[in-house]
Short mmCIF file of C-alpha atoms in Angstrom, two decimals:
data_model
loop_
_atom_site.label_atom_id
_atom_site.label_comp_id
_atom_site.label_asym_id
_atom_site.label_seq_id
_atom_site.Cartn_x
_atom_site.Cartn_y
_atom_site.Cartn_z
CA MET A 1 -0.12 -6.81 -28.04
CA THR A 2 -0.98 -9.30 -25.98
CA THR A 3 0.96 -12.02 -24.54
CA PRO A 4 0.36 -14.72 -22.21
CA GLU A 5 1.76 -12.99 -19.44
CA ASN A 6 -1.04 -10.01 -20.04
CA THR A 7 -3.71 -12.82 -20.34
CA PHE A 8 -2.69 -14.53 -17.33
CA ILE A 9 -2.67 -10.87 -15.35
CA ALA A 10 -6.50 -9.92 -16.81
CA SER A 11 -7.47 -13.57 -15.65
CA VAL A 12 -6.49 -12.79 -12.66
CA HIS A 13 -7.94 -9.22 -12.44
CA ALA A 14 -11.09 -10.61 -13.42
CA HIS A 15 -11.65 -11.93 -9.99
CA LEU A 16 -10.63 -8.43 -7.91
CA PRO A 17 -13.53 -6.46 -6.93
CA PRO A 18 -14.56 -3.70 -9.57
CA PRO A 19 -11.82 -0.43 -10.03
CA SER A 20 -14.25 1.43 -7.47
CA LYS A 21 -13.66 -0.65 -4.57
CA LEU A 22 -10.11 -1.73 -5.41
CA TYR A 23 -8.10 0.27 -7.73
CA ARG A 24 -5.41 -1.02 -10.04
CA MET A 25 -2.99 0.30 -12.87
CA LYS A 26 -1.06 -1.29 -15.51
CA ASN A 27 2.28 0.22 -15.62
CA HIS A 28 4.06 1.37 -18.99
CA ASN A 29 7.02 3.43 -18.62
CA ALA A 30 9.19 3.85 -21.84
CA TYR A 31 11.40 6.43 -19.82
CA THR A 32 11.46 4.29 -16.74
CA ALA A 33 12.41 0.61 -17.31
CA GLY A 34 12.05 -1.69 -14.12
CA VAL A 35 9.29 -0.13 -13.03
CA ALA A 36 6.82 -3.47 -11.72
CA ASP A 37 4.00 -4.22 -14.44
CA SER A 38 1.21 -3.29 -11.56
CA TRP A 39 -0.16 -1.29 -8.87
CA TYR A 40 -3.05 -1.73 -6.98
CA SER A 41 -4.69 0.60 -3.93
CA GLY A 42 -6.99 -0.56 -1.45
CA GLN A 43 -9.59 1.80 -0.29
CA GLY A 44 -10.87 2.95 3.56
CA PRO A 45 -9.56 2.75 6.55
CA GLY A 46 -6.33 0.07 7.19
CA SER A 47 -6.06 -0.43 3.33
CA ARG A 48 -2.21 -0.07 1.84
CA ASP A 49 -0.89 -0.51 -1.78
CA LEU A 50 0.90 -2.94 -3.82
CA TRP A 51 3.34 -3.51 -6.20
CA ILE A 52 3.70 -6.74 -8.23
CA GLU A 53 5.75 -7.80 -11.68
CA TRP A 54 3.99 -10.65 -13.27
CA LYS A 55 5.79 -13.36 -15.30
CA PHE A 56 4.23 -16.31 -16.86
CA ILE A 57 5.85 -19.35 -17.20
CA LYS A 58 6.26 -22.79 -18.68
CA VAL A 59 5.94 -25.14 -15.31
CA PRO A 60 8.99 -27.70 -16.47
CA VAL A 61 7.86 -31.36 -16.44
CA ARG A 62 10.84 -32.89 -14.03
CA ASP A 63 10.25 -32.05 -10.23
CA ASP A 64 13.77 -31.42 -9.16
CA THR A 65 14.47 -28.32 -12.82
CA LEU A 66 15.35 -25.31 -10.57
CA ILE A 67 12.73 -22.37 -11.72
CA VAL A 68 14.62 -19.05 -11.45
CA PRO A 69 12.25 -15.54 -12.36
CA ASN A 70 12.51 -14.26 -15.31
CA LEU A 71 13.67 -10.35 -13.68
CA SER A 72 15.74 -8.12 -15.54
CA ALA A 73 18.29 -6.52 -14.09
CA LEU A 74 16.64 -2.95 -13.69
CA GLN A 75 13.47 -4.88 -12.39
CA THR A 76 15.23 -6.62 -9.71
CA ASP A 77 17.42 -2.97 -8.62
CA TRP A 78 13.49 -1.41 -8.60
CA LEU A 79 11.88 -4.22 -6.84
CA ASN A 80 14.93 -4.55 -4.31
CA GLU A 81 14.73 -0.78 -3.38
CA ARG A 82 11.42 -0.01 -3.11
CA TYR A 83 11.61 -3.56 -0.66
CA VAL A 84 14.35 -1.66 1.36
CA GLU A 85 11.96 1.78 1.59
CA GLY A 86 9.43 -0.53 3.18
CA ARG A 87 7.08 -0.60 0.06
CA ASN A 88 4.72 -3.73 -0.44
CA VAL A 89 6.36 -5.57 -3.56
CA TRP A 90 5.43 -8.90 -4.88
CA VAL A 91 6.37 -11.26 -7.80
CA GLY A 92 3.57 -13.08 -9.72
CA ILE A 93 4.94 -16.14 -11.04
CA GLY A 94 2.04 -17.58 -13.64
CA SER A 95 1.36 -20.46 -15.60
CA LYS A 96 -1.76 -22.41 -17.41
CA ASP A 97 -2.76 -23.93 -14.57
CA GLY A 98 -2.36 -21.01 -11.70
CA GLY A 99 0.79 -19.35 -10.07
CA ILE A 100 2.71 -18.07 -6.75
CA PHE A 101 3.34 -15.22 -5.21
CA LEU A 102 7.26 -14.52 -3.86
CA HIS A 103 7.59 -11.81 -1.45
CA ASP A 104 10.18 -10.56 1.10
CA ARG A 105 12.85 -11.11 -1.57
CA GLU A 106 11.82 -14.63 -2.42
CA TRP A 107 12.85 -13.54 -6.16
CA GLU A 108 15.90 -13.50 -5.69
CA GLN A 109 16.30 -17.29 -5.12
CA PRO A 110 15.51 -20.05 -7.30
CA PHE A 111 12.52 -22.83 -6.37
CA SER A 112 11.90 -25.89 -8.00
CA ALA A 113 9.03 -27.37 -10.44
CA LYS A 114 7.49 -29.37 -7.27
CA GLU A 115 7.16 -26.63 -5.36
CA PHE A 116 5.84 -24.43 -7.57
CA ARG A 117 3.13 -27.38 -8.69
CA ARG A 118 2.79 -27.76 -4.18
CA THR A 119 2.18 -23.77 -3.77
CA MET A 120 0.43 -23.16 -6.87
CA LEU A 121 -3.27 -21.14 -6.40
CA LYS A 122 -5.81 -21.07 -8.90
CA ARG A 123 -6.92 -17.21 -10.41
CA LYS A 124 -9.43 -16.50 -7.84
CA GLU A 125 -7.26 -17.43 -4.89
CA LEU A 126 -4.42 -15.02 -6.05
CA ALA A 127 -6.84 -12.23 -6.98
CA ASN A 128 -8.16 -12.82 -3.25
CA MET A 129 -5.12 -12.60 -1.65
CA ILE A 130 -4.15 -9.18 -3.65
CA ALA A 131 -7.89 -8.08 -3.03
CA SER A 132 -7.31 -8.91 0.95
CA PHE A 133 -3.87 -7.52 1.19
CA VAL A 134 -4.66 -4.13 -0.48
CA GLN A 135 -7.84 -3.79 1.91
CA GLY A 136 -6.11 -4.36 4.98
CA SER A 137 -7.10 -7.71 5.80
CA GLY A 138 -4.48 -9.96 5.14
#
């Protein structure tokens, strides 16, 4: 089923290097709830992996409206447990105009629509951030 979230993820992935250079896997496990949506793995010296839970939002018009990542309790627990283990976990928040990444448990705090618009990146920039990180240069 195509959803705005899946369409957004695909539009970011379209800007990633080919899978032979940067492996990516969509996760969906009916028996293990909460696992992040995507796993990325770099190749070569200095490379690392990255887990991203993706969300898609309609950005509120009012600047002071707070955005709370719509994470389920299981997703929050999974992300926080992996973070404590030292894993690389991010939450990607996408919109029709672009998106942001939340790191270091930033997903636990709401942020304003104004802040989202101020820090929003285009899809290609989001893909470049993923690639740079997993290839060990970011």
